[in-house]
PDB file of C-alpha atoms in Angstrom:
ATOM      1  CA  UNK A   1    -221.064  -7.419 -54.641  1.00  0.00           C
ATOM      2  CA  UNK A   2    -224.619  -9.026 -54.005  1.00  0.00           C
ATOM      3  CA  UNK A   3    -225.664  -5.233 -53.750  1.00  0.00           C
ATOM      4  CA  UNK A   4    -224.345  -3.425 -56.966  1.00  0.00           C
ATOM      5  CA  UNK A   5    -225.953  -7.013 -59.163  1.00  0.00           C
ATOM      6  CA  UNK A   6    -229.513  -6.156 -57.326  1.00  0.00           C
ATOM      7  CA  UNK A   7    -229.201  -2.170 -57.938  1.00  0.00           C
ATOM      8  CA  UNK A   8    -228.289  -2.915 -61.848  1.00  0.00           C
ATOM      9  CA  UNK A   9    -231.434  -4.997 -62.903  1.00  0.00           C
ATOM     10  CA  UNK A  10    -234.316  -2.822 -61.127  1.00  0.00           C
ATOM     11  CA  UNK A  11    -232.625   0.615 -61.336  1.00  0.00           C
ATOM     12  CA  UNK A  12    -235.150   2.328 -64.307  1.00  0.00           C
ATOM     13  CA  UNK A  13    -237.584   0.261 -64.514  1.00  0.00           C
ATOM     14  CA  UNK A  14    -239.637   1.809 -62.092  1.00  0.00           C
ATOM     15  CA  UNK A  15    -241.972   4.637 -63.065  1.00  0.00           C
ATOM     16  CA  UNK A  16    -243.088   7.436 -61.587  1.00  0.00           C
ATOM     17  CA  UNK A  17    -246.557   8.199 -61.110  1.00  0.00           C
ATOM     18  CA  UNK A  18    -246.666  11.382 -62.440  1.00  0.00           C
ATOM     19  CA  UNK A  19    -249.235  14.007 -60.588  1.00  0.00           C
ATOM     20  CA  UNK A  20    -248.643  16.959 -62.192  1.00  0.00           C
ATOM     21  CA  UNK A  21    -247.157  18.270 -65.686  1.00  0.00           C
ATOM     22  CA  UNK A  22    -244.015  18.596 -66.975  1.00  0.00           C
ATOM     23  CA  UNK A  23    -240.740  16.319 -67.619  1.00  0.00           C
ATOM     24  CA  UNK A  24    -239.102  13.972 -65.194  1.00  0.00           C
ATOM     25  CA  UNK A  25    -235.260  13.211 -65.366  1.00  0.00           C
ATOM     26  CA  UNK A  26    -233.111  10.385 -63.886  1.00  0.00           C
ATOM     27  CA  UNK A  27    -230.535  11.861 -61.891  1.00  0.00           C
ATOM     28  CA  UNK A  28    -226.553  11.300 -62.581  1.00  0.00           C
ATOM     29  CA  UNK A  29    -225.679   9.091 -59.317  1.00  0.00           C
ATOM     30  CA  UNK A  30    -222.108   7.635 -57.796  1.00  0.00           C
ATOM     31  CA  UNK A  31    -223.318   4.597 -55.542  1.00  0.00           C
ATOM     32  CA  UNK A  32    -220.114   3.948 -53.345  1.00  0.00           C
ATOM     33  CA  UNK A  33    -219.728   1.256 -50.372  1.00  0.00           C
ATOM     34  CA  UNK A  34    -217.374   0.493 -47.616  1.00  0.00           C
ATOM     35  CA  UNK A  35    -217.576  -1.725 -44.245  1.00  0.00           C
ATOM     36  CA  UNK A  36    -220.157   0.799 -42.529  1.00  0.00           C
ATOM     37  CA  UNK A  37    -222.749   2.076 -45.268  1.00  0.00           C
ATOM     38  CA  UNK A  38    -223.626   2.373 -48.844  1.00  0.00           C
ATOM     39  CA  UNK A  39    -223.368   5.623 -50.132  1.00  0.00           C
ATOM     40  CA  UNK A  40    -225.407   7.027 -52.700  1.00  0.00           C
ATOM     41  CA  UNK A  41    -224.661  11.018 -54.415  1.00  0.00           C
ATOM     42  CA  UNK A  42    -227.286  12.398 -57.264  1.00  0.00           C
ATOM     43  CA  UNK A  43    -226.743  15.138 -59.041  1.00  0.00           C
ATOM     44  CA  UNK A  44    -230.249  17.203 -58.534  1.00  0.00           C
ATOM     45  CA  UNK A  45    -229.249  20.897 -59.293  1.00  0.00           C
ATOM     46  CA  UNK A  46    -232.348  23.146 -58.508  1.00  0.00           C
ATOM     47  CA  UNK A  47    -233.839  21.431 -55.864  1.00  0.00           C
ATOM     48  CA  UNK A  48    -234.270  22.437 -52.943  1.00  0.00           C
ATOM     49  CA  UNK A  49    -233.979  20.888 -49.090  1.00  0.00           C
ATOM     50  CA  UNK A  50    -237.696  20.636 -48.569  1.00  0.00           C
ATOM     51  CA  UNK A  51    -238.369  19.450 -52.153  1.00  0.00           C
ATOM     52  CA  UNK A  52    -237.025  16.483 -51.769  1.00  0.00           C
ATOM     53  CA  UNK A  53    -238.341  13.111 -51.168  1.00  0.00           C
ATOM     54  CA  UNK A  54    -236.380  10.466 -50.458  1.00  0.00           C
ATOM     55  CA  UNK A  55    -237.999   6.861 -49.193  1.00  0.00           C
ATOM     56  CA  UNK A  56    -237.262   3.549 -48.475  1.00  0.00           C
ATOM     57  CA  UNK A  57    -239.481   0.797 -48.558  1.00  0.00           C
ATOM     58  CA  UNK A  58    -238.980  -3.073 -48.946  1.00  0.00           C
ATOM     59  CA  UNK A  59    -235.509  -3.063 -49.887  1.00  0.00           C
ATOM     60  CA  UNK A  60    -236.174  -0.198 -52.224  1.00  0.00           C
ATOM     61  CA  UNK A  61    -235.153   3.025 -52.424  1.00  0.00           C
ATOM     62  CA  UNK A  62    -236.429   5.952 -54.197  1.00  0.00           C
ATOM     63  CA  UNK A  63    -235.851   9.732 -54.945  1.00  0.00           C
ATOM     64  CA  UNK A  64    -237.664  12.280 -56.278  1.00  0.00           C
ATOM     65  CA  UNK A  65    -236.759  15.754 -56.338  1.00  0.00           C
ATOM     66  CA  UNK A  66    -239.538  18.258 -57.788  1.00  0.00           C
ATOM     67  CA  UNK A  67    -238.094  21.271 -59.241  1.00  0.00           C
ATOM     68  CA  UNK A  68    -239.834  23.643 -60.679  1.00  0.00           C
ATOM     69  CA  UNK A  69    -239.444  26.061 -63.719  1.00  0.00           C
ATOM     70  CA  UNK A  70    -236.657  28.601 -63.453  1.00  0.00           C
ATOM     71  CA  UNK A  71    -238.000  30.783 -66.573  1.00  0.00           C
ATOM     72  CA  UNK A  72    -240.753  32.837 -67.209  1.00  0.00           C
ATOM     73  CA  UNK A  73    -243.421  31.707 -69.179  1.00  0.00           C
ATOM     74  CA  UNK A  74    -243.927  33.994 -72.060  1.00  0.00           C
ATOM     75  CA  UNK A  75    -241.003  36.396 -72.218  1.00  0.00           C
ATOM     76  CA  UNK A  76    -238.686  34.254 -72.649  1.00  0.00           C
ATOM     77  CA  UNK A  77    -237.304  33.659 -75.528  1.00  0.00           C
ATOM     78  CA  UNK A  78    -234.889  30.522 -75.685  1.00  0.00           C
ATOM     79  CA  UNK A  79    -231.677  31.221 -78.299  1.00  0.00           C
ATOM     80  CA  UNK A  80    -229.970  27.947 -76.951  1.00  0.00           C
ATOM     81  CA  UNK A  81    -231.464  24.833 -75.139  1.00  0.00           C
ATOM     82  CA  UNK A  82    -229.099  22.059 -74.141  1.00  0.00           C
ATOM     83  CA  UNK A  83    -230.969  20.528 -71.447  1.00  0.00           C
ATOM     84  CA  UNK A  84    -234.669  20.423 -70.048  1.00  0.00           C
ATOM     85  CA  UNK A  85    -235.601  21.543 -66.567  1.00  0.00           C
ATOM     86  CA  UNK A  86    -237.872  19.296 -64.946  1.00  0.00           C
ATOM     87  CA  UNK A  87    -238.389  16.587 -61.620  1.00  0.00           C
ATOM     88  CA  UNK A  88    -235.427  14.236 -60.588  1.00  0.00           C
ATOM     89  CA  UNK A  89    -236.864  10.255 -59.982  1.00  0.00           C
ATOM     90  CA  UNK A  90    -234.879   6.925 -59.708  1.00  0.00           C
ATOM     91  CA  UNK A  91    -235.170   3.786 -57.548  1.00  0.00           C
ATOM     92  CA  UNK A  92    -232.695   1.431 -56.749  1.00  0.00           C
ATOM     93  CA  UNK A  93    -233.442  -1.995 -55.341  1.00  0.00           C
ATOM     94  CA  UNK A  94    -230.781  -2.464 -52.508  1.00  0.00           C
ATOM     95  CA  UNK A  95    -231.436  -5.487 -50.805  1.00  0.00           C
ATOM     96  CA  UNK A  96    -232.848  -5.781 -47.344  1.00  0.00           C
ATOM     97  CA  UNK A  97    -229.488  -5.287 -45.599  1.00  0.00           C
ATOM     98  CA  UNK A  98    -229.916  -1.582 -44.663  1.00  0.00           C
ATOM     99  CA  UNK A  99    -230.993  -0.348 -41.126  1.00  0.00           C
ATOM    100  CA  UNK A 100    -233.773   2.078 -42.198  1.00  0.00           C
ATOM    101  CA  UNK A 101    -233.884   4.012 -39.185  1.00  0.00           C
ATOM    102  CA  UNK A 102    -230.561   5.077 -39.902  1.00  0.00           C
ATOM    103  CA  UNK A 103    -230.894   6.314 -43.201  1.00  0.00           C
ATOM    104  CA  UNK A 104    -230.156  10.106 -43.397  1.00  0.00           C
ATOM    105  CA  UNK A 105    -229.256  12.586 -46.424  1.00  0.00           C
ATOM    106  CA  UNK A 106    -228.445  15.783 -47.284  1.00  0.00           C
ATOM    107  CA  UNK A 107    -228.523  18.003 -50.458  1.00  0.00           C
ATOM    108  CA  UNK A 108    -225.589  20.884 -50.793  1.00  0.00           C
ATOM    109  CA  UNK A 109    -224.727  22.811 -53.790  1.00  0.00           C
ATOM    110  CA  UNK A 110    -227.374  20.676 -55.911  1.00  0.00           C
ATOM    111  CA  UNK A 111    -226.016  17.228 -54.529  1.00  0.00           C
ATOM    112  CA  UNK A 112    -228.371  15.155 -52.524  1.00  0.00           C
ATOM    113  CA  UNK A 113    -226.151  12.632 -50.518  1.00  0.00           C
ATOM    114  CA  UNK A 114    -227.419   9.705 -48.660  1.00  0.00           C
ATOM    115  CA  UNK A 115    -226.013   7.550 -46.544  1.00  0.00           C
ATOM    116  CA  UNK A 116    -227.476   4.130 -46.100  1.00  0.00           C
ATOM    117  CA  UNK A 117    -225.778   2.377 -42.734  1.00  0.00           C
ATOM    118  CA  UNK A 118    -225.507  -1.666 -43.111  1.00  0.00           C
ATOM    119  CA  UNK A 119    -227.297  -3.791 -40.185  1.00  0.00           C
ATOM    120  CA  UNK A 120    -225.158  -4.992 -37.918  1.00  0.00           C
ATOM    121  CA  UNK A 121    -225.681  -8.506 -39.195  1.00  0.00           C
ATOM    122  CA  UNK A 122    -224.013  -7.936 -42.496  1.00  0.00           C
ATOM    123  CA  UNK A 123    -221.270  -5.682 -41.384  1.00  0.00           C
ATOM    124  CA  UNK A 124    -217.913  -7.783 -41.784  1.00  0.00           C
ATOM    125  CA  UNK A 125    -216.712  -8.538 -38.121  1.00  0.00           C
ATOM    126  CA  UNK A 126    -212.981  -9.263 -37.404  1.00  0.00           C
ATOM    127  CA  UNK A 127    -212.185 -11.616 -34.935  1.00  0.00           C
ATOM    128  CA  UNK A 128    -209.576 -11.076 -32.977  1.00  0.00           C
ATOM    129  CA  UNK A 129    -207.354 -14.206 -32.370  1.00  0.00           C
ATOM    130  CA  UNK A 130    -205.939 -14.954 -28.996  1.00  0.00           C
ATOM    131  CA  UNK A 131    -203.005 -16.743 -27.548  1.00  0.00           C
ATOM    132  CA  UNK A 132    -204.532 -19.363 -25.699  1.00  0.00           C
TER     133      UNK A 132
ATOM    134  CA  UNK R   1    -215.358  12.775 -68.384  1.00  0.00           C
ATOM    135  CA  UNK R   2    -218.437  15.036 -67.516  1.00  0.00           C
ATOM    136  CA  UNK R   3    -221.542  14.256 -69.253  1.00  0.00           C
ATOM    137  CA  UNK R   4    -224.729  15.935 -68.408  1.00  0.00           C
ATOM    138  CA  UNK R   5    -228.508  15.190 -69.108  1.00  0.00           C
ATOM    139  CA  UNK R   6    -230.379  16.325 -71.610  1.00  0.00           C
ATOM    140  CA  UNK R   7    -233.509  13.842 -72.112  1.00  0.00           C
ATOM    141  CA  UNK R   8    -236.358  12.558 -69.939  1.00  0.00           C
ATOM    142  CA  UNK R   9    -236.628   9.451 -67.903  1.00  0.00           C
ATOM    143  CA  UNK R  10    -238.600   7.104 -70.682  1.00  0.00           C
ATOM    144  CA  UNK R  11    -235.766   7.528 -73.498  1.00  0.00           C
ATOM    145  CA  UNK R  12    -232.897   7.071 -70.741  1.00  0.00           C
ATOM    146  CA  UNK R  13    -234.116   3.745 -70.308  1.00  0.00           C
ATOM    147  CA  UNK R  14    -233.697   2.795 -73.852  1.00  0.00           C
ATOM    148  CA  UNK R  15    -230.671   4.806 -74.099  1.00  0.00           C
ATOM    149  CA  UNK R  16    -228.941   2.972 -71.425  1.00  0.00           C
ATOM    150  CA  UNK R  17    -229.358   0.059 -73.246  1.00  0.00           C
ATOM    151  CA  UNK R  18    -227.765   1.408 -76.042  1.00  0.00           C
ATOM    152  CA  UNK R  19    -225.150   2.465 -74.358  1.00  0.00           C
ATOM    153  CA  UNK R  20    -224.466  -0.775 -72.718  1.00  0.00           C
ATOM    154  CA  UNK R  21    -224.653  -2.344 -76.389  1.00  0.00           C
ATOM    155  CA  UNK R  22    -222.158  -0.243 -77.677  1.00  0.00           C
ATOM    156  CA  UNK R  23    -220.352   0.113 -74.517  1.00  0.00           C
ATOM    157  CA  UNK R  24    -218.089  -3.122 -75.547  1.00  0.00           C
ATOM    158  CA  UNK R  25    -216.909  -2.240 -78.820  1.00  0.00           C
ATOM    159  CA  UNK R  26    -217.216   1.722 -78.956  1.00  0.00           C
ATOM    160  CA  UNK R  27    -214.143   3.684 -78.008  1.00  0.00           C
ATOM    161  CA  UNK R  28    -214.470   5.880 -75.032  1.00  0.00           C
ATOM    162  CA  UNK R  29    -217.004   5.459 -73.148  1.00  0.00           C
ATOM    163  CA  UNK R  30    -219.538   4.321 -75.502  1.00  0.00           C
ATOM    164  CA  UNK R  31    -222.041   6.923 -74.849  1.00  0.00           C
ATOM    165  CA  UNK R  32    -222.817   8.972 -78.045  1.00  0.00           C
ATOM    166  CA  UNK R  33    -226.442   9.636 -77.187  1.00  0.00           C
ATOM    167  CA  UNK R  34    -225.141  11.790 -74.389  1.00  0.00           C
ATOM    168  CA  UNK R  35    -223.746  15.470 -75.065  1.00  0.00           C
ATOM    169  CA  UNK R  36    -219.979  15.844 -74.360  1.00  0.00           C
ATOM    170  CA  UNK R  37    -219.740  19.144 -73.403  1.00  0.00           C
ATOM    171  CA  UNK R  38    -220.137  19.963 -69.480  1.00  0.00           C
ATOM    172  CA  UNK R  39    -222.280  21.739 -67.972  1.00  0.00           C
ATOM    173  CA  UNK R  40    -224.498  22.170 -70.446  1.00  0.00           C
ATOM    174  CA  UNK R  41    -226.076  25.822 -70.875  1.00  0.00           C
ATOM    175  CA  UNK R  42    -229.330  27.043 -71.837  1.00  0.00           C
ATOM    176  CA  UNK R  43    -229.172  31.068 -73.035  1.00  0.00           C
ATOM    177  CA  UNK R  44    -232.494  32.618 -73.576  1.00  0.00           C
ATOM    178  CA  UNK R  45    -233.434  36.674 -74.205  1.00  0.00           C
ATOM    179  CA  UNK R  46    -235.799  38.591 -72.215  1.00  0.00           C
ATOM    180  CA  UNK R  47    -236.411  42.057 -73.164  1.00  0.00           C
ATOM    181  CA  UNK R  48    -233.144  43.869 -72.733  1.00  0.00           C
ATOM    182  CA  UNK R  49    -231.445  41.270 -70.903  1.00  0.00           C
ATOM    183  CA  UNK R  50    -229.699  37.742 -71.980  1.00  0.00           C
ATOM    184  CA  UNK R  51    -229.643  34.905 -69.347  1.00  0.00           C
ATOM    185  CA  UNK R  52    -227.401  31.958 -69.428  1.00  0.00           C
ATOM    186  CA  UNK R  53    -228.237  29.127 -66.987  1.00  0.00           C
ATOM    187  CA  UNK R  54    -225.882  26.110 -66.447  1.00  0.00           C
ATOM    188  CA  UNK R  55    -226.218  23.200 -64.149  1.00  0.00           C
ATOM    189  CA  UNK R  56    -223.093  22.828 -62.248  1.00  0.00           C
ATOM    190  CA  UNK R  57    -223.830  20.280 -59.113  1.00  0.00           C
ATOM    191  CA  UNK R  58    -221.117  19.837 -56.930  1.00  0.00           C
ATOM    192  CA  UNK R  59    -219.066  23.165 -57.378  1.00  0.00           C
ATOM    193  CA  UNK R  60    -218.808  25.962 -55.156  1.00  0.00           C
ATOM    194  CA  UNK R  61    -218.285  29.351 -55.386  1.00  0.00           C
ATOM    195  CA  UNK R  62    -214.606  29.110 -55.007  1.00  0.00           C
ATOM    196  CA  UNK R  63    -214.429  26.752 -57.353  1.00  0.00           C
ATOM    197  CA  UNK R  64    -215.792  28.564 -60.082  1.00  0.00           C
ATOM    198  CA  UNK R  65    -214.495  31.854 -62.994  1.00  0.00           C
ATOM    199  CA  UNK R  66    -216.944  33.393 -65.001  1.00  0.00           C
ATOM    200  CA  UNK R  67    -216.189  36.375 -67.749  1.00  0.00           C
ATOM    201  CA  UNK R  68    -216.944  37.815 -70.307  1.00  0.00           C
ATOM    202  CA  UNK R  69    -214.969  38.842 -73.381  1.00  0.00           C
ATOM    203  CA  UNK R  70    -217.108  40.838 -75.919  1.00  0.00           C
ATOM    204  CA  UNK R  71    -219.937  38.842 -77.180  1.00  0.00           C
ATOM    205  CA  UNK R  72    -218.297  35.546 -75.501  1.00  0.00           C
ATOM    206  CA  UNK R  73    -219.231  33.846 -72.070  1.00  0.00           C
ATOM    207  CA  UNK R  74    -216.955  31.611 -70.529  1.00  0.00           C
ATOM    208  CA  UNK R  75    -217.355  29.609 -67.830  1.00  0.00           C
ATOM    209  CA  UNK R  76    -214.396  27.568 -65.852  1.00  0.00           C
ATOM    210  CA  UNK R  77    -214.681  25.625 -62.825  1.00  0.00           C
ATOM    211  CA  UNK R  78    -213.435  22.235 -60.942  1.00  0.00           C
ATOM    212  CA  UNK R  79    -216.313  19.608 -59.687  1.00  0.00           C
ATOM    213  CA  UNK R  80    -214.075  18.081 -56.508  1.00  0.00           C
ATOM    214  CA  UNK R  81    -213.819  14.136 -56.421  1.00  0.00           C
ATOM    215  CA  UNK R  82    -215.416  11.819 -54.151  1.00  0.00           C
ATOM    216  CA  UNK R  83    -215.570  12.001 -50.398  1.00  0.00           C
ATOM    217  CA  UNK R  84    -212.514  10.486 -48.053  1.00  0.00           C
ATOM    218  CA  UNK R  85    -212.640   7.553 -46.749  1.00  0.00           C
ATOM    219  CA  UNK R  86    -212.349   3.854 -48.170  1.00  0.00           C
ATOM    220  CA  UNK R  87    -215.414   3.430 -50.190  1.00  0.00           C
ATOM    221  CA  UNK R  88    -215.715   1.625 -53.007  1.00  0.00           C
ATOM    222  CA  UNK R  89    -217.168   2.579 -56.280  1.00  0.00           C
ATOM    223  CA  UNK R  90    -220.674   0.401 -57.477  1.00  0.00           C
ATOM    224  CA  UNK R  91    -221.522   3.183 -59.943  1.00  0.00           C
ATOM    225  CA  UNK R  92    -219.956   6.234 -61.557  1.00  0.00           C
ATOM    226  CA  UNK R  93    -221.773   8.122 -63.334  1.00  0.00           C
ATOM    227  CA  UNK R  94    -220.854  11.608 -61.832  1.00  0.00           C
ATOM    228  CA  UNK R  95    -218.204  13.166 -63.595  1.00  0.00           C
ATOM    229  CA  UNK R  96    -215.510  15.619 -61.469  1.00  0.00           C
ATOM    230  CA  UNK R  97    -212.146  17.577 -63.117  1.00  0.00           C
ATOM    231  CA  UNK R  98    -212.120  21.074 -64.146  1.00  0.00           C
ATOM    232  CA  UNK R  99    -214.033  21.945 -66.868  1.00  0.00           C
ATOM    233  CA  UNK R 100    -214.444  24.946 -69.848  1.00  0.00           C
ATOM    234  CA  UNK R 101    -216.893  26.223 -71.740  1.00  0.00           C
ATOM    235  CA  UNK R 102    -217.250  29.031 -74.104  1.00  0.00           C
ATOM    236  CA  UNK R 103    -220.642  30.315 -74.926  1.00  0.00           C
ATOM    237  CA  UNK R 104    -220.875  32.671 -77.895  1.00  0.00           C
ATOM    238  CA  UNK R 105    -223.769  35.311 -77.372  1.00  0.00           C
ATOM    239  CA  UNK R 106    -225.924  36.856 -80.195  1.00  0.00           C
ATOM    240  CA  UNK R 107    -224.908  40.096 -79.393  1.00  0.00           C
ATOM    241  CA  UNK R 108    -222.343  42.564 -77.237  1.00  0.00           C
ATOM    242  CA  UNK R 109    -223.418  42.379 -73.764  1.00  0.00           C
ATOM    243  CA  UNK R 110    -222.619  45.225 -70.719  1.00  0.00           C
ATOM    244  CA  UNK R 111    -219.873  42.976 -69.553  1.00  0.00           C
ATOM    245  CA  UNK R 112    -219.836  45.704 -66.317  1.00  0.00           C
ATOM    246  CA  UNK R 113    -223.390  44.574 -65.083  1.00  0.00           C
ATOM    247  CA  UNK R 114    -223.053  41.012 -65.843  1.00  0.00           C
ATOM    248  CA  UNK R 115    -224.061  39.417 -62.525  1.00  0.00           C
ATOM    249  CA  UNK R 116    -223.909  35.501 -61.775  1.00  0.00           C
ATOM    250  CA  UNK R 117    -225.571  33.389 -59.091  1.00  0.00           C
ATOM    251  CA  UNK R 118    -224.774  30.094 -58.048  1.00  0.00           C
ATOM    252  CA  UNK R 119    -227.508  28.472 -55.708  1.00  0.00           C
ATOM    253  CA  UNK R 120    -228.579  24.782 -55.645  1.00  0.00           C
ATOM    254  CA  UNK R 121    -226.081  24.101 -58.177  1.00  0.00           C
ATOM    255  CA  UNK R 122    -227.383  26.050 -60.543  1.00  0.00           C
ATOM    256  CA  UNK R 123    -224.978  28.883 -62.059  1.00  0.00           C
ATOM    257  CA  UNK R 124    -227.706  31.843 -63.250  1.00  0.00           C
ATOM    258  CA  UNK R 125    -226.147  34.925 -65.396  1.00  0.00           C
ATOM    259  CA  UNK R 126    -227.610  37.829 -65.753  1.00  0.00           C
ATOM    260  CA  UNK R 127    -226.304  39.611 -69.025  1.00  0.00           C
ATOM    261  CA  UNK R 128    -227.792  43.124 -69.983  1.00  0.00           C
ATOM    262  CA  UNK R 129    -227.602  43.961 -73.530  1.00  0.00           C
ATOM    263  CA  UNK R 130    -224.966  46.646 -74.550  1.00  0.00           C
ATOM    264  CA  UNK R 131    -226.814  50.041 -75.891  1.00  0.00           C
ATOM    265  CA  UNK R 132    -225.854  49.458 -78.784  1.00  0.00           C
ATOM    266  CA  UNK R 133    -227.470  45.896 -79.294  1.00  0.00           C
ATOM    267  CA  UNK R 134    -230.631  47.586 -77.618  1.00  0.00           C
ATOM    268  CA  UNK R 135    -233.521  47.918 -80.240  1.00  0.00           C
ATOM    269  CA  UNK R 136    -234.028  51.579 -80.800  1.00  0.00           C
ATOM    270  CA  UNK R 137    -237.666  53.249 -81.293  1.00  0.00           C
ATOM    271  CA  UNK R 138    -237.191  55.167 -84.243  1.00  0.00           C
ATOM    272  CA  UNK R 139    -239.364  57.845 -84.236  1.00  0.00           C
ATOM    273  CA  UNK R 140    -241.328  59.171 -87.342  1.00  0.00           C
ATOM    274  CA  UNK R 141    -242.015  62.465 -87.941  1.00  0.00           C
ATOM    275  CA  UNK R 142    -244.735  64.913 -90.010  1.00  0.00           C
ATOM    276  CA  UNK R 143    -243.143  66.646 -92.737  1.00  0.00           C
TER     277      UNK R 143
END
């Protein structure tokens, strides 16, 4: 559980730099793990593949999605607003026990999913016992 | 329960702190900053036409009903659970179930040429104005 302690205490405190306008949203994540990878799913409706940026760096991991305006300046005329379009960001802090050149993703349906494969050191090894 | 986002990245921060306050002695989950209606939808007017946009990650096409009734929208769906296999959960925050929600318009809509779009998990409908919700030009004549 070494991993879930280190992804609680950094996860938000690291901020964007932002290089253009507009508002930038931490994503709605599941973080899952079993014996081969961590698993990490965001919730990043409106962006597209090639908008996304996803990189790894010293034990740290970071997204950011960059999705753009879906209305009309001008015309439009908002009657209801319940939530603001804008760019997806978040880190996590996940330890040094991932093989980066493993790391691959994918974004379907508005879901950007990314597996993280453990280094072979840390993967849990059974041992098989023989009759001697 | 689904919860959806509705504030940026700086007040998150200070929300989740809240949250994790409150999180011990709250019932439910503890999160009242957050809205508790999923997915949350934005309805704006453009000329003759009404759009209603919704952010629905996770659902497909299949997995989604939308009509319309009148003057009210409603969207149903079902966001699918996690993938197979034997992971482990560190964090949940994604929500999956079925979900409802009813969306009252301003005015009658051509419920014939309503057209939705689902694309990057994002649920767009397109919702012309009935004629008789149209504004009319009233023309004035000379005597």
């Amino acid at each position: 559980m070494t991993t879930a302690t280190a992804v609680e205490k950094r996860e938000g405190k690291v901020r964007p730099e932002p290089t253009r306008g507009g508002r930038i949203y931490s994503p709605n994540v599941d973080i899952l793990e079993n014996r081969e990878e961590l698993l990490l799913l965001a919730d990043v409706p409106g962006a597209r593949p090639e908008d996304i940026n996803i990189q790894y760096e010293n034990g740290e991991l970071t997204i950011h999605a960059r999705v753009d305006s879906r209305t009309e300046v001008g015309e439009a005329q908002f009657l209801a607003c319940e939530y603001g379009v804008g760019d997806f960001h978040r880190s996590f802090q996940l330890g040094e026990s991932i093989d980066n050149s493993k790391i691959h993703a994918k974004v379907k349906d508005g879901v950007l999913t990314v597996h993280l494969p453990k280094t072979e050191a840390v993967k849990p090894r059974k041992i098989a016992v023989k009759t001697a | 329960m689904l919860l959806s986002r509705m504030v940026p990245t700086g007040f998150n921060d200070l929300r989740r702190e809240m949250d994790r306050l409150f999180q011990d002695w709250m019932p439910g989950d503890g999160n009242f900053f957050r809205p508790s209606v999923f997915p949350a939808v934005n309805v704006w007017e453009s000329g003759d036409t009404l759009y209603a946009e919704a952010e629905i990650p996770g659902v497909t096409m299949e997995d989604i009903e939308v009509s319309v009734v009148g003057d009210e929208l409603s969207i149903k769906g079902t966001r699918k659970p996690m993938p197979e296999g034997d992971y482990t959960f560190h964090r949940q925050e994604r929500g999956t179930g079925e979900f409802c929600r009813f969306v009252t318009l301003p005015m009658p809509v051509n419920a014939e040429k309503v057209e939705a779009v689902l694309k990057d998990g994002v649920l767009s409908i397109t919702l012309p104005k009935a004629e008789e919700a149209k504004p009319k030009k009233i023309n004035v004549r000379t005597s």
